[in-house]
Coordinates of N, CA and C in Angstrom, one line a residue:
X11 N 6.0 -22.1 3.0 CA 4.8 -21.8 2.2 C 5.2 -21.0 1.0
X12 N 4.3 -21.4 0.0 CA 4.8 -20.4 -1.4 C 3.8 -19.7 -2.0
X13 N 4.8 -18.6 -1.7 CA 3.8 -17.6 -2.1 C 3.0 -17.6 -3.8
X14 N 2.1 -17.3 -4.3 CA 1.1 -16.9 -5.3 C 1.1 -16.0 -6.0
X15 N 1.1 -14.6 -5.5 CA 0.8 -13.6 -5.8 C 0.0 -13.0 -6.2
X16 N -1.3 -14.1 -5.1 CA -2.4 -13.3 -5.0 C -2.6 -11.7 -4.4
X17 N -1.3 -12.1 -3.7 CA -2.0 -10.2 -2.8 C -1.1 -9.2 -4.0
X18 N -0.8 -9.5 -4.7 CA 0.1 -8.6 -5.7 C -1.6 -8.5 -6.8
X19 N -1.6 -9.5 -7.3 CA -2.5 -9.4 -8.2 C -4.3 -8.5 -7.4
X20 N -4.0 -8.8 -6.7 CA -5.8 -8.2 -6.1 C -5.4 -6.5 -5.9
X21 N -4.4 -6.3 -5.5 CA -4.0 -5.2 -4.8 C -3.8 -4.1 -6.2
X22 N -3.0 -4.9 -7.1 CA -2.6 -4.2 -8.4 C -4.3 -4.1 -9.2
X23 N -5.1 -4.6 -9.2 CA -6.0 -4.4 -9.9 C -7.0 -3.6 -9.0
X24 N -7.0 -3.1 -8.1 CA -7.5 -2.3 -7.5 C -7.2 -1.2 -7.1
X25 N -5.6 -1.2 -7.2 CA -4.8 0.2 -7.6 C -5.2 0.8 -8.8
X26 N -5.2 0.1 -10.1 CA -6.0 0.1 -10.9 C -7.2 0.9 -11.3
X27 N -8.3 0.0 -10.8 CA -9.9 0.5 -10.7 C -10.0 2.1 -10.0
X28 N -9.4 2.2 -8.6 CA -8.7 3.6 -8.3 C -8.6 4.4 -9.0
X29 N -7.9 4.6 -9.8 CA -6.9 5.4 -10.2 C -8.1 5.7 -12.0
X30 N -8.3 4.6 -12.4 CA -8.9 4.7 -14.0 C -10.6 4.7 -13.7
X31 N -11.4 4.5 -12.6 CA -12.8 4.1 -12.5 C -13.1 5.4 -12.1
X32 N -12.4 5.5 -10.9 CA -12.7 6.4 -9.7 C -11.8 7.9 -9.8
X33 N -10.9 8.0 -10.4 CA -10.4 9.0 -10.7 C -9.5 9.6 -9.8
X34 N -9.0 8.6 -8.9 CA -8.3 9.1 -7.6 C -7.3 9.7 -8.1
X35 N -6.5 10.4 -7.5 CA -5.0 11.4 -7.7 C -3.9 10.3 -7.0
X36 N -4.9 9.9 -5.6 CA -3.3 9.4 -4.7 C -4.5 8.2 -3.8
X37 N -3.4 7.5 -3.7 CA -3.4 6.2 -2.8 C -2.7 6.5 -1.2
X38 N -3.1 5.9 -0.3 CA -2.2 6.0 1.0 C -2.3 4.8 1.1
X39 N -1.2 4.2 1.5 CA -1.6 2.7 2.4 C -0.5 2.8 4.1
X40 N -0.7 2.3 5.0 CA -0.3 2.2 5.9 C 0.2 0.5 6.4
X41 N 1.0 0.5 6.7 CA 1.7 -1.4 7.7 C 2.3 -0.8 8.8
X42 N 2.4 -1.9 10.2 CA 3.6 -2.0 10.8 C 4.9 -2.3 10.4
X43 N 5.6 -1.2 11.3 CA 7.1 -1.8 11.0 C 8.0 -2.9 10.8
X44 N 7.3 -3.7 11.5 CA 7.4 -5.0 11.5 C 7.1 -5.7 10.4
X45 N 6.0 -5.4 9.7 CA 5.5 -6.2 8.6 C 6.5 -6.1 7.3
X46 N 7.2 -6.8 6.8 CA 8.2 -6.6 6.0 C 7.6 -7.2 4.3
X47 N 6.4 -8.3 5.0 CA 5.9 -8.6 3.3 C 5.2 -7.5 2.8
X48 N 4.3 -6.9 4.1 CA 3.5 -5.8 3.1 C 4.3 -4.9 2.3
X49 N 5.3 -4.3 3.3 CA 6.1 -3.3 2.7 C 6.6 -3.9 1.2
X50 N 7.1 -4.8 1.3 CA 7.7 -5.1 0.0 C 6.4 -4.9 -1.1
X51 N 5.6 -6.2 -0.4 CA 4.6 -5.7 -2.1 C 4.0 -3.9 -2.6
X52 N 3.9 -3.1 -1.0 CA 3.6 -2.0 -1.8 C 4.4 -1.6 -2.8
X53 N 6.0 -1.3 -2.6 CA 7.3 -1.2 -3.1 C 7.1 -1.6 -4.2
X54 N 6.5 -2.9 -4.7 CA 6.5 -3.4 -6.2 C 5.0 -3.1 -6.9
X55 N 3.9 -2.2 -5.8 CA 3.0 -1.9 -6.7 C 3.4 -0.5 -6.7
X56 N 4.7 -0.1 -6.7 CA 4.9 1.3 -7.0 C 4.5 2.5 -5.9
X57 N 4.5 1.8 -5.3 CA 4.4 2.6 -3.7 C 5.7 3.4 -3.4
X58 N 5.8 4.7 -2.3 CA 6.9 5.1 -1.9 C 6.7 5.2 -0.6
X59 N 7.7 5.3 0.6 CA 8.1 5.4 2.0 C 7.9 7.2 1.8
X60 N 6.4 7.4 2.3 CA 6.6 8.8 2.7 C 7.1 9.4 4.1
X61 N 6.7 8.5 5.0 CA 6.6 8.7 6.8 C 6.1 8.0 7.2
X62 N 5.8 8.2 8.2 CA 5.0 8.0 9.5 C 3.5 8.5 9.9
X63 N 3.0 8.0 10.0 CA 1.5 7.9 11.4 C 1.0 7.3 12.3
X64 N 0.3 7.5 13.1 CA -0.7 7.2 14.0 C -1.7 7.0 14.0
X65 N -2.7 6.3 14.1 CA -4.1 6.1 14.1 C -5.2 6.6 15.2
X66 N -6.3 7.0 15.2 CA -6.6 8.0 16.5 C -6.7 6.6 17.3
X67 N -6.2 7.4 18.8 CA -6.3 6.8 20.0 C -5.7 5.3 20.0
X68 N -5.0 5.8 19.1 CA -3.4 3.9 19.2 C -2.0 5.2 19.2
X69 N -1.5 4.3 19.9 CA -0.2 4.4 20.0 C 1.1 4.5 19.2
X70 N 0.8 3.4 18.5 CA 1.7 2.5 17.5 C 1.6 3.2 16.7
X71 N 3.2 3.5 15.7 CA 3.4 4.5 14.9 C 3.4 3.6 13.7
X72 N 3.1 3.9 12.6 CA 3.0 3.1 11.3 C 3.7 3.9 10.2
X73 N 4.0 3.1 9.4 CA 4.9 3.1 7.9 C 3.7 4.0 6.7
X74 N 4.2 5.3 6.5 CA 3.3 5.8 5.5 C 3.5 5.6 4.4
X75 N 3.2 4.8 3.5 CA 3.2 4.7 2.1 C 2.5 5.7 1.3
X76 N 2.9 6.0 -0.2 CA 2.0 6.8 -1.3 C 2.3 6.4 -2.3
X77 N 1.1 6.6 -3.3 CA 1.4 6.7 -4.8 C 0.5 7.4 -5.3
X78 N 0.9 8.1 -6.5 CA -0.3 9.1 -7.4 C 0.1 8.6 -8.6
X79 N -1.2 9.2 -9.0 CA -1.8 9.0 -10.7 C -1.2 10.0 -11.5
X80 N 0.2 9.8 -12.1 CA 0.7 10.6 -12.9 C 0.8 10.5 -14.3

C-alpha cells in the first residue's frame, strides 16, 4: 500500500490551527510501542520522545510524545 500523506497533512494542519487559532503552548500525543508509523510521523511533525504513560484503569504503558509553541 502507498502511503499519501494524508495523515501528515491533516495532522500538520491541525498542529497548526493549535498552536496559531487556539493559542496552545504544547501539544501531547500518545501511541503504542508497537506502532512504529505513528511514531515516525509525530517525529516529522516535530514531535519529541518525552516518556511514558498510562491511561486510567488500562494497563498498557504508552509512548509520550511533545511539542511547544516556540
Amino acid at each position: 500500500m502507498k502511503k499519501k500523506g494524508y495523515a501528515y497533512e491533516a495532522t500538520n494542519a491541525l498542529k497548526h490551527t493549535a498552536f496559531s487559532t487556539f493559542n496552545l503552548k504544547e501539544i501531547s500525543a500518545i501511541t503504542t510501542k508497537d506502532n512504529i508509523n505513528s511514531q515516525n510521523l509525530l517525529v516529522k511533525l516535530g514531535f519529541k520522545l518525552t516518556g511514558t504513560t498510562t491511561l486510567p484503569n488500562d494497563d498498557e504503558v504508552l509512548l509520550l510524545f511533545k511539542i511547544s509553541n516556540n
